[in-house]
């Protein structure tokens, strides 16, 4: 069995199959969750958002929301969510919204405005109606890591930085070819779990699959001033969700079709639009500093335009259209990744004749050995207080956590460390810790000096990619650190 | 504090303080206002004039500058002229009381805090031998301290090894809350450091390489004591911010300004400028306003995105121009860095010097 | 935390300038500079992590001064103190102010205990009508070691034949509360203090405590209209000397002036104290960092109560430096500085400027 794609879906499939005793190898061209999964809003949907337009998705979300809160509570911050009507015109949507929720089994509860404001003091005081739902914040990186660890513990093999092509022999998919080494790996069945890249992979076997990459941009602001997920009560549109994550808040999103899911960068216009819209939910947002923005590609299926397109997923057995050995799973959401994996694994097992039933909805995901920042705050003791072993000051990442990222969590680059520990995701955006971690790599992980410097260059180039669209203090800070690295440190790149 | 002054200088970085000293020495009353420290205090303190030109490392600065000014007639170096640039720099060095070494028309190659190599013009004298060439074929001890950041010791050690240098890393158990604290405690009591180094056999090495912690105000003495007592040669590397060498540079300029009778007031943000009849008539700050006979803006490049000064006339196309047309008492000593060409403090010193002289001429002409 | 502070901390560029000037960091204690942005973010989660760090701050304002974007670190630190578990000593202090109107929890009518050192009964000045008011401040009023400060200042006022008043209803200026992160009774205090002096027709209020001065100048006006001028004793007395109301004899002494943080960086008053010292003819030997860039003596921010070792350490380094300069006395213009320098226990005398002037008063003219 081979799985292509190390997003949450691919990892979920690997976990599910490994639990059922199937031998799995997973190939990811970049790092775990470096695709759309890591670029999502990290909202564990209650389903309410889809209740009107897409009731199937809505009830899937509602169901998975409950399951994940049980099996993955340690990667979820159960913030609860609110739907907020800001303008009178939003109220027109109220009726259909409530109806939709009822029909798709999504729990909603009305909340008085006074209560909402006392719960979230920075909320726009002029809101006209508020509803409570079961939304929560979920950390996609930690979710991916938990699946990774679970799959590994059941003997799955997982290869990052290993781009593959389908191995097609006489019209039949027989495995994958590792592009870098040219090696072939044979497999009875290949699962294509490449999300927005699924169409591209299918094409390698001559299959036409309409997956349209749809770009969404998200904006990270420096301060967390809201502790509940906020949604605008109106038909889904640009910039109407706010998710508190650890020390920050993520605002979003936008929606435009793009040709390829690779190298998406946010534009200044998108950032402006999002901030302008979110200001209606939380007026202070405008004054907060935008520390980063990023874009991901939604794997949207079929026609329709943007948010209209169905967000439920597809599991396609290409055998039915004459190509043996390939199953594609795409579409869906982070929230429904487990369900997607279950359905895919069911199909794979049926084909392989494996009887074991799915147990991913009951078995808790394993602990991730690196703490989340909030956990760190609560657990800070002794050595950490004096800062001796802290590598990243903003997120309080310690040296031993960086070590775990390499030793237990298969990190290979600085970016990997960032995804595993949140090092560099805080205020200073890795400017102070990047060289420290690079130095640590040279000290403890067998990287040569030049190799470590190259890693550092690559990482910083990636970090600075968006400096063009930043403003104010963030711009000044980025310029400052660019000069620090490039002039004082004479680092080129 | 508000009122009339001969010259108001906004910005207490290298450019501003260099100009301030010149004008103060010229006998005028100078007030320097700044929101706080600038890039100068965060820099690694090496004076980068022109480290690279057309992709090539520059060693002969004089020759490279000659071509450079021809090609970029708008650059501050061209506005000053090659000779003035070199004069300004040797003057800076001369007045540094021995803190700065190097120069003489040539760059030297030093090891950066990241273990790469940079061509630079002047360095703090403790760094004169911070090059792979000086350390070649010798036994080196590289000192690291827990909690002390600002450089990448393991990468530097790796680079040294790659160059065949026999290097040993030593981690001392001296904990610092900041490099400044460390530097000043080494300055007031070098014995602790020396003792720890003796214990690990520093004396058996040809060189002991330190991050910049050998003193904050009194570097010469601290460095000498350490070198003498260890019985080996001692080098400092430059560092990234928070930067001790940058702070030394600030102290140096600050003392010189004090001698020249210049007052420096930090913590003030200039908010706007009023122009009337081809002159700056008033400068507005977050606390009160000033009426200067001449105004120098040496606000650096970093804060442009954060602290906007209202009413500032545009300098047109030339970012380096020291004057704008039509405003006779306004001068700019604002410089840009070039990451590619490794231009940094060299441009700031040149701009400060050039503008200091120009403002002095202007004030004398008025009298 | 107020919204404004939240986004003001957002301006931090992580340049580290503040680290180089923080007295606490420089004394080897984990301090607050460069971290408050992160703290403010954390504050939103009410994570109980920073139980000690916010108390490592003297509110010396050095970090604000050095910061290119004037980040209000000390303001944030004050707010944080109100959100974490405060040390008992601070809790007690807050309680004292609330219950008895002064930081020591003494009976407020003992405020005049220092006046026994005067050679006339002070009672006749209390609550009278006068154009000049004198605000003593808790430290000077109650701490036995500081009684010299109000005694000297009152003597100088007497000598200048100024008609002045003190008020029996004087309450703690409120700054210690703000420093403890307590915002509750501040408004009440401000209103009552202002009202008392207003009733007596005061036109200029004089205080010898820089912290009180800042309360009157910066905090009270946000709460209530302050209908008179407020000056530091050094300013007022300097004006008296200029107007010839006080004549000084010359003294021969080498002294060093310690700029109180709140007076220098807080109020920008650095010239008058020096001119006053000059008036006495004493030789002024300056610290290496002076005026707006002076180094804190460790006396501020209630550090004495929360971290006495560090407060002493900071004071000792001042005493040492003064000694090296060959100075015969450290002159300051702040009760907290004087107290902290005294507690460090050197053999060099510590005097308030008023006390120095007193030694230069020709006897019985
Ligand atoms: C802006 C935005 C916000 C979103 N917000 C939310 C949200 O709040 N809640 C929610 O539930 N959902 C959200 N989603 C949707 C959700 O992120 C995605 O549906 C989900 O992450 C898809 O996961 P995946 O594993 O299928 O795809 P991916 O995470 O994209 O994984 C596919 C992987 O395949 C790899 N790959 C591709 N080609 C190859 C190859 N040839 N060889 C090897 N590897 C290959 C890629 O590198 C990638 O890592 C959001 C999406 C976007 C764009
Ligand atoms: C991290 C780093 C490392 C560097 N390392 C080196 C190096 O090793 N070698 C080298 O040659 N160069 C280096 N540089 C570049 C060099 O430091 C700068 O180019 C140079 O210091 C600029 O000097 P300046 O005087 O023009 O401006 P700055 O030093 O930036 O000073 C600007 C001043 O203006 C004030 N100011 C700005 N706006 C206002 C306002 N509105 N109101 C009041 N005050 C205001 C600021 O407070 C500050 O005092 C480095 C730069 C950085 C950022
Ligand atoms: S106010 Fe003074 S003591 Fe407090 S953080 Fe700033 S520099 Fe440090
Ligand atoms: S000096 Fe100001 S901008 Fe720089 S790190 Fe400190 S608080 Fe941030």
mmCIF file of N, CA, C and O in Angstrom, chain C residues 154-184:
data_model
loop_
_atom_site.group_PDB
_atom_site.id
_atom_site.type_symbol
_atom_site.label_atom_id
_atom_site.label_comp_id
_atom_site.label_asym_id
_atom_site.label_seq_id
_atom_site.Cartn_x
_atom_site.Cartn_y
_atom_site.Cartn_z
ATOM 1 N N UNK C 154 10.768 72.779 54.197
ATOM 2 C CA UNK C 154 9.946 73.725 54.944
ATOM 3 C C UNK C 154 10.818 74.859 55.491
ATOM 4 O O UNK C 154 10.462 76.033 55.431
ATOM 5 N N UNK C 155 11.995 74.509 55.975
ATOM 6 C CA UNK C 155 12.897 75.537 56.475
ATOM 7 C C UNK C 155 13.231 76.543 55.382
ATOM 8 O O UNK C 155 13.264 77.751 55.610
ATOM 9 N N UNK C 156 13.474 76.020 54.170
ATOM 10 C CA UNK C 156 13.787 76.923 53.063
ATOM 11 C C UNK C 156 12.600 77.837 52.755
ATOM 12 O O UNK C 156 12.767 79.034 52.510
ATOM 13 N N UNK C 157 11.390 77.275 52.804
ATOM 14 C CA UNK C 157 10.209 78.091 52.538
ATOM 15 C C UNK C 157 10.066 79.178 53.605
ATOM 16 O O UNK C 157 9.765 80.328 53.311
ATOM 17 N N UNK C 158 10.301 78.776 54.835
ATOM 18 C CA UNK C 158 10.236 79.738 55.941
ATOM 19 C C UNK C 158 11.241 80.870 55.712
ATOM 20 O O UNK C 158 10.928 82.038 55.837
ATOM 21 N N UNK C 159 12.459 80.442 55.371
ATOM 22 C CA UNK C 159 13.531 81.415 55.198
ATOM 23 C C UNK C 159 13.191 82.411 54.090
ATOM 24 O O UNK C 159 13.515 83.583 54.171
ATOM 25 N N UNK C 160 12.498 81.923 53.091
ATOM 26 C CA UNK C 160 12.131 82.807 51.978
ATOM 27 C C UNK C 160 10.866 83.591 52.288
ATOM 28 O O UNK C 160 10.374 84.350 51.467
ATOM 29 N N UNK C 161 10.330 83.358 53.485
ATOM 30 C CA UNK C 161 9.131 84.050 53.946
ATOM 31 C C UNK C 161 7.955 83.813 53.016
ATOM 32 O O UNK C 161 7.208 84.730 52.647
ATOM 33 N N UNK C 162 7.815 82.594 52.606
ATOM 34 C CA UNK C 162 6.696 82.215 51.745
ATOM 35 C C UNK C 162 5.523 81.856 52.624
ATOM 36 O O UNK C 162 5.682 81.213 53.661
ATOM 37 N N UNK C 163 4.357 82.295 52.219
ATOM 38 C CA UNK C 163 3.158 81.880 52.925
ATOM 39 C C UNK C 163 2.676 80.566 52.305
ATOM 40 O O UNK C 163 2.230 80.546 51.166
ATOM 41 N N UNK C 164 2.805 79.483 53.032
ATOM 42 C CA UNK C 164 2.486 78.187 52.455
ATOM 43 C C UNK C 164 1.514 77.418 53.341
ATOM 44 O O UNK C 164 1.290 77.788 54.493
ATOM 45 N N UNK C 165 0.991 76.368 52.783
ATOM 46 C CA UNK C 165 0.076 75.545 53.570
ATOM 47 C C UNK C 165 0.340 74.067 53.361
ATOM 48 O O UNK C 165 0.868 73.660 52.313
ATOM 49 N N UNK C 166 0.005 73.271 54.377
ATOM 50 C CA UNK C 166 -0.003 71.819 54.218
ATOM 51 C C UNK C 166 -1.407 71.359 54.568
ATOM 52 O O UNK C 166 -2.121 72.076 55.271
ATOM 53 N N UNK C 167 -1.797 70.205 54.098
ATOM 54 C CA UNK C 167 -3.171 69.803 54.368
ATOM 55 C C UNK C 167 -3.226 68.559 55.238
ATOM 56 O O UNK C 167 -2.460 67.608 55.047
ATOM 57 N N UNK C 168 -4.118 68.608 56.199
ATOM 58 C CA UNK C 168 -4.220 67.474 57.108
ATOM 59 C C UNK C 168 -4.792 66.257 56.399
ATOM 60 O O UNK C 168 -4.563 65.128 56.785
ATOM 61 N N UNK C 169 -5.529 66.516 55.327
ATOM 62 C CA UNK C 169 -6.142 65.393 54.617
ATOM 63 C C UNK C 169 -5.257 64.798 53.538
ATOM 64 O O UNK C 169 -5.732 64.058 52.680
ATOM 65 N N UNK C 170 -3.955 65.107 53.564
ATOM 66 C CA UNK C 170 -3.068 64.581 52.523
ATOM 67 C C UNK C 170 -3.139 63.057 52.478
ATOM 68 O O UNK C 170 -3.073 62.379 53.499
ATOM 69 N N UNK C 171 -3.303 62.564 51.251
ATOM 70 C CA UNK C 171 -3.352 61.109 51.073
ATOM 71 C C UNK C 171 -2.219 60.689 50.156
ATOM 72 O O UNK C 171 -1.783 61.472 49.323
ATOM 73 N N UNK C 172 -1.799 59.456 50.267
ATOM 74 C CA UNK C 172 -0.805 58.891 49.342
ATOM 75 C C UNK C 172 -1.144 59.343 47.932
ATOM 76 O O UNK C 172 -2.305 59.301 47.524
ATOM 77 N N UNK C 173 -0.107 59.746 47.175
ATOM 78 C CA UNK C 173 -0.370 60.311 45.847
ATOM 79 C C UNK C 173 -0.995 59.295 44.898
ATOM 80 O O UNK C 173 -1.561 59.657 43.878
ATOM 81 N N UNK C 174 -0.866 58.028 45.197
ATOM 82 C CA UNK C 174 -1.494 57.011 44.351
ATOM 83 C C UNK C 174 -0.521 56.284 43.444
ATOM 84 O O UNK C 174 -0.830 55.224 42.903
ATOM 85 N N UNK C 175 0.681 56.850 43.278
ATOM 86 C CA UNK C 175 1.660 56.203 42.397
ATOM 87 C C UNK C 175 2.021 54.798 42.897
ATOM 88 O O UNK C 175 2.092 53.851 42.098
ATOM 89 N N UNK C 176 2.205 54.626 44.197
ATOM 90 C CA UNK C 176 2.504 53.259 44.656
ATOM 91 C C UNK C 176 1.415 52.266 44.272
ATOM 92 O O UNK C 176 1.715 51.115 43.970
ATOM 93 N N UNK C 177 0.181 52.737 44.254
ATOM 94 C CA UNK C 177 -0.901 51.842 43.828
ATOM 95 C C UNK C 177 -0.729 51.488 42.365
ATOM 96 O O UNK C 177 -0.815 50.321 41.966
ATOM 97 N N UNK C 178 -0.504 52.514 41.548
ATOM 98 C CA UNK C 178 -0.318 52.274 40.117
ATOM 99 C C UNK C 178 0.845 51.311 39.916
ATOM 100 O O UNK C 178 0.794 50.409 39.078
ATOM 101 N N UNK C 179 1.887 51.497 40.712
ATOM 102 C CA UNK C 179 3.055 50.630 40.582
ATOM 103 C C UNK C 179 2.748 49.196 41.000
ATOM 104 O O UNK C 179 3.451 48.275 40.615
ATOM 105 N N UNK C 180 1.741 49.046 41.819
ATOM 106 C CA UNK C 180 1.360 47.700 42.237
ATOM 107 C C UNK C 180 0.317 47.120 41.295
ATOM 108 O O UNK C 180 -0.149 46.002 41.483
ATOM 109 N N UNK C 181 -0.059 47.910 40.301
ATOM 110 C CA UNK C 181 -1.045 47.426 39.342
ATOM 111 C C UNK C 181 -2.460 47.537 39.862
ATOM 112 O O UNK C 181 -3.371 46.880 39.373
ATOM 113 N N UNK C 182 -2.638 48.392 40.863
ATOM 114 C CA UNK C 182 -3.953 48.516 41.468
ATOM 115 C C UNK C 182 -4.613 49.780 40.927
ATOM 116 O O UNK C 182 -4.079 50.869 41.053
ATOM 117 N N UNK C 183 -5.755 49.629 40.311
ATOM 118 C CA UNK C 183 -6.351 50.810 39.713
ATOM 119 C C UNK C 183 -7.579 51.299 40.463
ATOM 120 O O UNK C 183 -8.164 52.316 40.123
ATOM 121 N N UNK C 184 -7.929 50.575 41.536
ATOM 122 C CA UNK C 184 -9.268 50.808 42.086
ATOM 123 C C UNK C 184 -9.494 52.167 42.742
ATOM 124 O O UNK C 184 -10.426 52.867 42.400
#
